[in-house]
PDB file of C-alpha atoms in Angstrom:
ATOM      1  CA  MET A 103      36.381  36.055 -29.238  1.00  0.00           C
ATOM      2  CA  ARG A 104      33.547  35.460 -31.690  1.00  0.00           C
ATOM      3  CA  GLN A 105      34.494  31.800 -31.894  1.00  0.00           C
ATOM      4  CA  ARG A 106      34.324  31.518 -28.086  1.00  0.00           C
ATOM      5  CA  ARG A 107      30.882  33.171 -28.076  1.00  0.00           C
ATOM      6  CA  ARG A 108      29.638  30.794 -30.750  1.00  0.00           C
ATOM      7  CA  THR A 109      30.954  27.834 -28.724  1.00  0.00           C
ATOM      8  CA  VAL A 110      29.253  29.096 -25.536  1.00  0.00           C
ATOM      9  CA  ASN A 111      25.984  29.734 -27.417  1.00  0.00           C
ATOM     10  CA  LYS A 112      26.149  26.265 -28.952  1.00  0.00           C
ATOM     11  CA  ARG A 113      26.660  24.664 -25.544  1.00  0.00           C
ATOM     12  CA  SER A 114      23.807  26.711 -24.062  1.00  0.00           C
ATOM     13  CA  SER A 115      21.559  25.640 -26.921  1.00  0.00           C
ATOM     14  CA  LEU A 116      22.459  21.972 -26.406  1.00  0.00           C
ATOM     15  CA  ILE A 117      21.798  22.242 -22.666  1.00  0.00           C
ATOM     16  CA  ALA A 118      18.466  23.964 -23.294  1.00  0.00           C
ATOM     17  CA  ARG A 119      17.416  21.278 -25.799  1.00  0.00           C
ATOM     18  CA  GLY A 120      18.498  18.589 -23.359  1.00  0.00           C
ATOM     19  CA  LEU A 121      16.477  20.146 -20.547  1.00  0.00           C
ATOM     20  CA  ARG A 122      13.441  20.505 -22.800  1.00  0.00           C
ATOM     21  CA  GLY A 123      13.766  16.863 -23.817  1.00  0.00           C
ATOM     22  CA  LEU A 124      14.120  15.795 -20.194  1.00  0.00           C
ATOM     23  CA  LEU A 125      11.039  17.793 -19.149  1.00  0.00           C
ATOM     24  CA  LYS A 126       9.076  16.412 -22.095  1.00  0.00           C
ATOM     25  CA  GLY A 127      10.061  12.859 -21.213  1.00  0.00           C
ATOM     26  CA  LEU A 128       9.222  13.439 -17.552  1.00  0.00           C
ATOM     27  CA  SER A 129       5.847  14.924 -18.497  1.00  0.00           C
ATOM     28  CA  ILE A 130       5.015  11.925 -20.687  1.00  0.00           C
ATOM     29  CA  PHE A 131       6.026   9.575 -17.855  1.00  0.00           C
ATOM     30  CA  VAL A 132       3.880  11.418 -15.295  1.00  0.00           C
ATOM     31  CA  VAL A 133       0.882  11.503 -17.632  1.00  0.00           C
ATOM     32  CA  GLY A 134       1.352   7.789 -18.338  1.00  0.00           C
ATOM     33  CA  ILE A 135       1.489   6.891 -14.642  1.00  0.00           C
ATOM     34  CA  CYS A 136      -1.574   9.014 -13.911  1.00  0.00           C
ATOM     35  CA  GLY A 137      -3.366   7.296 -16.784  1.00  0.00           C
ATOM     36  CA  VAL A 138      -2.563   3.891 -15.298  1.00  0.00           C
ATOM     37  CA  VAL A 139      -3.793   5.023 -11.882  1.00  0.00           C
ATOM     38  CA  VAL A 140      -7.081   6.268 -13.324  1.00  0.00           C
ATOM     39  CA  ALA A 141      -7.552   3.059 -15.361  1.00  0.00           C
ATOM     40  CA  LEU A 142      -7.153   0.942 -12.217  1.00  0.00           C
ATOM     41  CA  ARG A 143     -10.369   2.426 -10.926  1.00  0.00           C
ATOM     42  CA  TRP A 144     -12.070  -0.093 -13.232  1.00  0.00           C
ATOM     43  CA  ILE A 145      -9.328  -2.593 -14.152  1.00  0.00           C
ATOM     44  CA  ASP A 146      -8.142  -5.065 -11.523  1.00  0.00           C
ATOM     45  CA  PRO A 147      -4.323  -4.913 -11.237  1.00  0.00           C
ATOM     46  CA  PRO A 148      -2.785  -8.239 -12.364  1.00  0.00           C
ATOM     47  CA  THR A 149       0.154  -7.812  -9.979  1.00  0.00           C
ATOM     48  CA  SER A 150       1.957  -5.194  -7.889  1.00  0.00           C
ATOM     49  CA  ALA A 151       5.483  -3.892  -7.418  1.00  0.00           C
ATOM     50  CA  PHE A 152       5.745  -5.708  -4.084  1.00  0.00           C
ATOM     51  CA  MET A 153       4.545  -9.019  -5.556  1.00  0.00           C
ATOM     52  CA  LEU A 154       7.040  -8.787  -8.412  1.00  0.00           C
ATOM     53  CA  ARG A 155       9.867  -7.908  -6.024  1.00  0.00           C
ATOM     54  CA  ASP A 156       8.934 -10.832  -3.773  1.00  0.00           C
ATOM     55  CA  ARG A 157       8.856 -13.362  -6.611  1.00  0.00           C
ATOM     56  CA  VAL A 158      12.101 -12.126  -8.154  1.00  0.00           C
ATOM     57  CA  SER A 159      13.847 -12.237  -4.758  1.00  0.00           C
ATOM     58  CA  ALA A 160      12.718 -15.841  -4.217  1.00  0.00           C
ATOM     59  CA  PHE A 161      13.905 -16.793  -7.718  1.00  0.00           C
ATOM     60  CA  VAL A 162      17.321 -15.149  -7.265  1.00  0.00           C
ATOM     61  CA  ALA A 163      17.734 -16.814  -3.862  1.00  0.00           C
ATOM     62  CA  ASP A 164      16.627 -20.142  -5.361  1.00  0.00           C
ATOM     63  CA  ASP A 165      14.163 -20.527  -2.482  1.00  0.00           C
ATOM     64  CA  ARG A 166      12.629 -23.967  -3.084  1.00  0.00           C
ATOM     65  CA  SER A 167      10.172 -23.500  -0.222  1.00  0.00           C
ATOM     66  CA  TYR A 168       8.652 -20.387  -1.782  1.00  0.00           C
ATOM     67  CA  GLU A 169       5.068 -20.636  -3.003  1.00  0.00           C
ATOM     68  CA  PHE A 170       3.278 -17.632  -4.443  1.00  0.00           C
ATOM     69  CA  ARG A 171      -0.409 -17.304  -3.563  1.00  0.00           C
ATOM     70  CA  GLN A 172      -2.808 -14.603  -4.715  1.00  0.00           C
ATOM     71  CA  GLU A 173      -6.401 -14.755  -5.931  1.00  0.00           C
ATOM     72  CA  TRP A 174      -8.368 -11.642  -6.778  1.00  0.00           C
ATOM     73  CA  ARG A 175     -11.785 -11.272  -5.167  1.00  0.00           C
ATOM     74  CA  ASP A 176     -14.261  -8.482  -5.859  1.00  0.00           C
ATOM     75  CA  TRP A 177     -15.662  -6.409  -3.006  1.00  0.00           C
ATOM     76  CA  ASP A 178     -18.856  -8.444  -2.638  1.00  0.00           C
ATOM     77  CA  GLU A 179     -16.825 -11.681  -2.424  1.00  0.00           C
ATOM     78  CA  ILE A 180     -14.912 -10.517   0.665  1.00  0.00           C
ATOM     79  CA  SER A 181     -16.313 -10.571   4.190  1.00  0.00           C
ATOM     80  CA  LEU A 182     -16.982  -7.093   5.536  1.00  0.00           C
ATOM     81  CA  ASN A 183     -15.260  -8.358   8.674  1.00  0.00           C
ATOM     82  CA  ALA A 184     -11.981  -8.355   6.706  1.00  0.00           C
ATOM     83  CA  ALA A 185     -12.540  -4.823   5.454  1.00  0.00           C
ATOM     84  CA  LEU A 186     -13.420  -3.585   8.932  1.00  0.00           C
ATOM     85  CA  ALA A 187     -10.490  -5.395  10.564  1.00  0.00           C
ATOM     86  CA  VAL A 188      -7.819  -3.797   8.356  1.00  0.00           C
ATOM     87  CA  VAL A 189      -9.380  -0.363   8.839  1.00  0.00           C
ATOM     88  CA  ALA A 190      -9.546  -0.882  12.615  1.00  0.00           C
ATOM     89  CA  ALA A 191      -5.925  -2.058  12.709  1.00  0.00           C
ATOM     90  CA  GLU A 192      -4.292   0.232  10.174  1.00  0.00           C
ATOM     91  CA  ASP A 193      -6.308   3.372   9.471  1.00  0.00           C
ATOM     92  CA  GLN A 194      -9.425   4.104  11.497  1.00  0.00           C
ATOM     93  CA  GLN A 195      -9.993   7.463   9.820  1.00  0.00           C
ATOM     94  CA  PHE A 196      -9.947   5.880   6.354  1.00  0.00           C
ATOM     95  CA  PRO A 197     -13.582   6.731   5.473  1.00  0.00           C
ATOM     96  CA  HIS A 198     -13.056  10.375   6.417  1.00  0.00           C
ATOM     97  CA  HIS A 199      -9.598  11.533   5.311  1.00  0.00           C
ATOM     98  CA  HIS A 200      -8.396  12.416   1.811  1.00  0.00           C
ATOM     99  CA  GLY A 201      -5.336  10.202   1.732  1.00  0.00           C
ATOM    100  CA  PHE A 202      -3.364  11.598   4.660  1.00  0.00           C
ATOM    101  CA  ASP A 203      -4.066  11.420   8.392  1.00  0.00           C
ATOM    102  CA  PHE A 204      -2.345  14.567   9.632  1.00  0.00           C
ATOM    103  CA  LYS A 205      -3.113  13.857  13.283  1.00  0.00           C
ATOM    104  CA  GLN A 206      -1.275  10.546  13.034  1.00  0.00           C
ATOM    105  CA  ILE A 207       1.574  12.189  11.119  1.00  0.00           C
ATOM    106  CA  ASP A 208       1.987  14.762  13.924  1.00  0.00           C
ATOM    107  CA  LYS A 209       1.861  11.997  16.532  1.00  0.00           C
ATOM    108  CA  ALA A 210       4.487   9.935  14.691  1.00  0.00           C
ATOM    109  CA  LEU A 211       6.779  12.987  14.471  1.00  0.00           C
ATOM    110  CA  ASP A 212       6.357  13.679  18.179  1.00  0.00           C
ATOM    111  CA  ASP A 213       7.162  10.035  18.995  1.00  0.00           C
ATOM    112  CA  ARG A 214      10.338  10.203  16.917  1.00  0.00           C
ATOM    113  CA  ARG A 215      11.466  13.425  18.570  1.00  0.00           C
ATOM    114  CA  GLN A 216      10.976  11.786  21.962  1.00  0.00           C
ATOM    115  CA  GLY A 217      12.781   8.642  20.889  1.00  0.00           C
ATOM    116  CA  LYS A 218       9.663   6.510  21.139  1.00  0.00           C
ATOM    117  CA  ARG A 219       8.876   3.616  18.830  1.00  0.00           C
ATOM    118  CA  SER A 220       6.214   4.553  16.274  1.00  0.00           C
ATOM    119  CA  ARG A 221       4.029   2.395  14.010  1.00  0.00           C
ATOM    120  CA  GLY A 222       4.145   5.060  11.348  1.00  0.00           C
ATOM    121  CA  ALA A 223       1.343   7.168   9.949  1.00  0.00           C
ATOM    122  CA  SER A 224       0.738   5.747   6.471  1.00  0.00           C
ATOM    123  CA  THR A 225      -2.911   5.503   5.540  1.00  0.00           C
ATOM    124  CA  ILE A 226      -4.426   2.611   3.612  1.00  0.00           C
ATOM    125  CA  SER A 227      -4.432   4.856   0.530  1.00  0.00           C
ATOM    126  CA  GLN A 228      -0.688   5.444   0.874  1.00  0.00           C
ATOM    127  CA  GLN A 229      -0.046   1.742   1.424  1.00  0.00           C
ATOM    128  CA  VAL A 230      -1.980   0.871  -1.741  1.00  0.00           C
ATOM    129  CA  VAL A 231       0.162   3.293  -3.731  1.00  0.00           C
ATOM    130  CA  LYS A 232       3.395   1.986  -2.217  1.00  0.00           C
ATOM    131  CA  ASN A 233       2.512  -1.680  -2.737  1.00  0.00           C
ATOM    132  CA  LEU A 234       1.247  -1.205  -6.287  1.00  0.00           C
ATOM    133  CA  PHE A 235       3.869   1.103  -7.753  1.00  0.00           C
ATOM    134  CA  LEU A 236       6.844   1.735  -5.464  1.00  0.00           C
ATOM    135  CA  TRP A 237       9.450   0.065  -3.256  1.00  0.00           C
ATOM    136  CA  PRO A 238       9.739  -0.508   0.512  1.00  0.00           C
ATOM    137  CA  ALA A 239      12.983   1.343   1.283  1.00  0.00           C
ATOM    138  CA  GLN A 240      12.538   4.714   3.002  1.00  0.00           C
ATOM    139  CA  SER A 241      13.688   7.746   1.018  1.00  0.00           C
ATOM    140  CA  TRP A 242      12.496  11.257   0.265  1.00  0.00           C
ATOM    141  CA  LEU A 243      12.109  10.274  -3.404  1.00  0.00           C
ATOM    142  CA  ARG A 244       9.775   7.412  -2.533  1.00  0.00           C
ATOM    143  CA  LYS A 245       7.845   9.515  -0.037  1.00  0.00           C
ATOM    144  CA  GLY A 246       7.392  12.265  -2.618  1.00  0.00           C
ATOM    145  CA  ALA A 247       6.206   9.861  -5.294  1.00  0.00           C
ATOM    146  CA  GLU A 248       3.917   8.173  -2.764  1.00  0.00           C
ATOM    147  CA  ALA A 249       2.341  11.479  -1.747  1.00  0.00           C
ATOM    148  CA  ALA A 250       1.781  12.588  -5.346  1.00  0.00           C
ATOM    149  CA  LEU A 251       0.221   9.293  -6.406  1.00  0.00           C
ATOM    150  CA  THR A 252      -1.920   9.156  -3.266  1.00  0.00           C
ATOM    151  CA  ILE A 253      -3.474  12.482  -4.256  1.00  0.00           C
ATOM    152  CA  VAL A 254      -4.299  11.066  -7.706  1.00  0.00           C
ATOM    153  CA  VAL A 255      -5.747   7.870  -6.215  1.00  0.00           C
ATOM    154  CA  GLU A 256      -7.926   9.736  -3.732  1.00  0.00           C
ATOM    155  CA  ALA A 257      -9.136  12.090  -6.461  1.00  0.00           C
ATOM    156  CA  THR A 258     -10.107   9.334  -8.909  1.00  0.00           C
ATOM    157  CA  TRP A 259     -10.992   6.184  -6.936  1.00  0.00           C
ATOM    158  CA  PRO A 260     -13.941   5.712  -4.582  1.00  0.00           C
ATOM    159  CA  LYS A 261     -12.989   4.684  -1.044  1.00  0.00           C
ATOM    160  CA  GLN A 262     -14.495   1.241  -1.591  1.00  0.00           C
ATOM    161  CA  ARG A 263     -12.204   0.676  -4.599  1.00  0.00           C
ATOM    162  CA  ILE A 264      -9.129   1.705  -2.589  1.00  0.00           C
ATOM    163  CA  LEU A 265     -10.013  -0.741   0.169  1.00  0.00           C
ATOM    164  CA  GLU A 266     -10.904  -3.490  -2.313  1.00  0.00           C
ATOM    165  CA  ILE A 267      -7.487  -3.244  -3.966  1.00  0.00           C
ATOM    166  CA  TYR A 268      -5.740  -3.095  -0.588  1.00  0.00           C
ATOM    167  CA  LEU A 269      -7.461  -6.295   0.526  1.00  0.00           C
ATOM    168  CA  ASN A 270      -6.310  -7.994  -2.674  1.00  0.00           C
ATOM    169  CA  ILE A 271      -2.644  -6.939  -2.690  1.00  0.00           C
ATOM    170  CA  ALA A 272      -1.643  -6.675   0.990  1.00  0.00           C
ATOM    171  CA  GLU A 273       0.923  -9.239   2.129  1.00  0.00           C
ATOM    172  CA  PHE A 274      -0.241 -11.560   4.918  1.00  0.00           C
ATOM    173  CA  GLY A 275       2.684 -13.980   4.983  1.00  0.00           C
ATOM    174  CA  LYS A 276       5.562 -15.313   2.935  1.00  0.00           C
ATOM    175  CA  GLY A 277       4.367 -15.423  -0.670  1.00  0.00           C
ATOM    176  CA  THR A 278       0.774 -14.833   0.429  1.00  0.00           C
ATOM    177  CA  PHE A 279      -0.891 -11.741  -0.994  1.00  0.00           C
ATOM    178  CA  GLY A 280      -4.501 -10.748  -0.669  1.00  0.00           C
ATOM    179  CA  VAL A 281      -7.146 -11.739   1.825  1.00  0.00           C
ATOM    180  CA  GLU A 282      -8.488 -14.631  -0.292  1.00  0.00           C
ATOM    181  CA  ALA A 283      -5.107 -16.362  -0.470  1.00  0.00           C
ATOM    182  CA  ALA A 284      -4.551 -15.713   3.243  1.00  0.00           C
ATOM    183  CA  SER A 285      -7.981 -17.060   4.173  1.00  0.00           C
ATOM    184  CA  GLN A 286      -7.447 -20.206   2.111  1.00  0.00           C
ATOM    185  CA  ARG A 287      -3.963 -20.764   3.496  1.00  0.00           C
ATOM    186  CA  PHE A 288      -4.621 -20.135   7.173  1.00  0.00           C
ATOM    187  CA  PHE A 289      -8.297 -20.987   7.652  1.00  0.00           C
ATOM    188  CA  ARG A 290      -9.146 -23.261   4.708  1.00  0.00           C
ATOM    189  CA  LYS A 291     -12.104 -21.105   3.712  1.00  0.00           C
ATOM    190  CA  ASN A 292     -13.040 -18.364   1.273  1.00  0.00           C
ATOM    191  CA  ALA A 293     -12.534 -14.741   2.251  1.00  0.00           C
ATOM    192  CA  ALA A 294     -16.317 -14.308   2.147  1.00  0.00           C
ATOM    193  CA  GLY A 295     -16.636 -16.511   5.228  1.00  0.00           C
ATOM    194  CA  LEU A 296     -14.107 -14.852   7.524  1.00  0.00           C
ATOM    195  CA  SER A 297     -15.332 -14.314  11.086  1.00  0.00           C
ATOM    196  CA  PRO A 298     -14.482 -11.161  13.071  1.00  0.00           C
ATOM    197  CA  ALA A 299     -11.852 -13.086  15.065  1.00  0.00           C
ATOM    198  CA  GLU A 300     -10.214 -14.552  11.943  1.00  0.00           C
ATOM    199  CA  ALA A 301     -10.220 -11.198  10.164  1.00  0.00           C
ATOM    200  CA  ALA A 302      -8.701  -9.517  13.222  1.00  0.00           C
ATOM    201  CA  LEU A 303      -5.942 -12.123  13.389  1.00  0.00           C
ATOM    202  CA  LEU A 304      -5.076 -11.558   9.724  1.00  0.00           C
ATOM    203  CA  ALA A 305      -4.926  -7.814  10.363  1.00  0.00           C
ATOM    204  CA  THR A 306      -2.343  -8.305  13.130  1.00  0.00           C
ATOM    205  CA  ALA A 307       0.136  -9.549  10.516  1.00  0.00           C
ATOM    206  CA  LEU A 308      -0.040  -6.446   8.321  1.00  0.00           C
ATOM    207  CA  PRO A 309       2.698  -4.328   9.913  1.00  0.00           C
ATOM    208  CA  SER A 310       5.272  -7.104   9.352  1.00  0.00           C
ATOM    209  CA  PRO A 311       3.894 -10.267   7.706  1.00  0.00           C
ATOM    210  CA  ARG A 312       7.259 -12.050   7.752  1.00  0.00           C
ATOM    211  CA  ARG A 313       7.639 -11.456  11.487  1.00  0.00           C
ATOM    212  CA  PHE A 314       4.025 -11.939  12.616  1.00  0.00           C
ATOM    213  CA  LYS A 315       2.925 -15.374  11.420  1.00  0.00           C
ATOM    214  CA  VAL A 316      -0.815 -15.973  11.391  1.00  0.00           C
ATOM    215  CA  ASN A 317      -0.373 -19.748  11.686  1.00  0.00           C
ATOM    216  CA  ALA A 318       1.941 -19.352  14.702  1.00  0.00           C
ATOM    217  CA  ALA A 319       0.413 -16.437  16.582  1.00  0.00           C
ATOM    218  CA  THR A 320       2.500 -15.119  19.457  1.00  0.00           C
ATOM    219  CA  PRO A 321       1.006 -13.833  22.738  1.00  0.00           C
ATOM    220  CA  TYR A 322       1.535 -10.319  21.411  1.00  0.00           C
ATOM    221  CA  MET A 323      -0.440 -11.131  18.255  1.00  0.00           C
ATOM    222  CA  LYS A 324      -3.274 -12.583  20.322  1.00  0.00           C
ATOM    223  CA  GLN A 325      -3.364  -9.430  22.442  1.00  0.00           C
ATOM    224  CA  ARG A 326      -3.331  -7.360  19.275  1.00  0.00           C
ATOM    225  CA  GLN A 327      -6.105  -9.524  17.810  1.00  0.00           C
ATOM    226  CA  ALA A 328      -8.287  -8.842  20.862  1.00  0.00           C
ATOM    227  CA  TRP A 329      -7.545  -5.121  20.555  1.00  0.00           C
ATOM    228  CA  VAL A 330      -8.528  -5.113  16.853  1.00  0.00           C
ATOM    229  CA  GLU A 331     -11.784  -6.940  17.623  1.00  0.00           C
ATOM    230  CA  ARG A 332     -12.546  -4.374  20.317  1.00  0.00           C
ATOM    231  CA  GLN A 333     -11.864  -1.516  17.900  1.00  0.00           C
ATOM    232  CA  MET A 334     -14.125  -3.166  15.312  1.00  0.00           C
ATOM    233  CA  ARG A 335     -16.972  -3.071  17.806  1.00  0.00           C
ATOM    234  CA  LEU A 336     -16.220   0.506  18.888  1.00  0.00           C
ATOM    235  CA  LEU A 337     -16.309   1.639  15.255  1.00  0.00           C
ATOM    236  CA  GLY A 338     -19.874   0.336  15.064  1.00  0.00           C
ATOM    237  CA  GLY A 339     -19.308  -2.958  13.302  1.00  0.00           C
ATOM    238  CA  THR A 340     -19.351  -3.612   9.569  1.00  0.00           C
ATOM    239  CA  ALA A 341     -21.687  -0.669   8.915  1.00  0.00           C
ATOM    240  CA  TYR A 342     -18.548   1.484   9.219  1.00  0.00           C
ATOM    241  CA  VAL A 343     -17.242   0.125   5.906  1.00  0.00           C
ATOM    242  CA  SER A 344     -20.378  -1.137   4.165  1.00  0.00           C
ATOM    243  CA  ASN A 345     -21.351   2.140   2.489  1.00  0.00           C
ATOM    244  CA  LEU A 346     -18.053   3.713   1.469  1.00  0.00           C
ATOM    245  CA  ASP A 347     -18.231   6.262  -1.358  1.00  0.00           C
TER     246      ASP A 347
END
C-alpha cells in the first residue's frame, strides 16, 4: 500500500514539474514574442511569415517564373494616396479603433448567419499581425494568437507605424510585397509618386492578390477602384491619414 502511495506521489510530482516547466517555457515564449513586437516599433522587419511561406512554397514547387520583390520604404517615402487607399478599401475606422472593429465583426457574423458572402472584419492592425507572425489558414488557435498580438501592437505602436508596416508587407501580386515593389512593377514609378487612381487600383488587389491582378484589371476591379476613389474623397482626402498618432 505504501509502495503504491509512493508511486502515485512520484507520478504526481513528475506531472507537476512537467506542468511547471511547460508554463515556464510558455511564459518565456510569450515574453519573447511581446519583446519582438515592441522592438518592431523602431526596427523595420526584414521579412514576414507570409513572405517566408511564399518563397519556400515557390522553392518547393520549383517555380521558375517566381520572382520575389520587396523594398522597404519609410512613411515619408510613400504617397499618402497609398495610405488613404488601403484604409478606404480595407479599414475605414482604422484611425479610431483600438485594433478591432466590432461593428464590422457583428455585420460579418450576421452575414454568415444569413448565408451571405462576407469580406471579413479584420482590421489593418489584425492583418499586420497575421502577415508578420502567423499563417493564413483559419483556426481558433490562429484567431486567438492574432487577437492577443493585436492588443500588444495597438498598445505599443503608433497608428502611423502600423500603417507604415502594412504598406511595406502587404501582398499585391505573385511575389510582390509592399507598395514600393508593387508601384515599381505595375506603374514603373516610386511609391512616393502614386496617384489616387493608381493607389486605389493597388488597393483592389488586397483581398486576394493572386486572383485580382493589377496588371490585368477585370471590370469588377475597375468598379472597385472607382468605389475606393470615391471613399477616399468622402473620407476627406489624405488629411484623414496624414496626422495619425
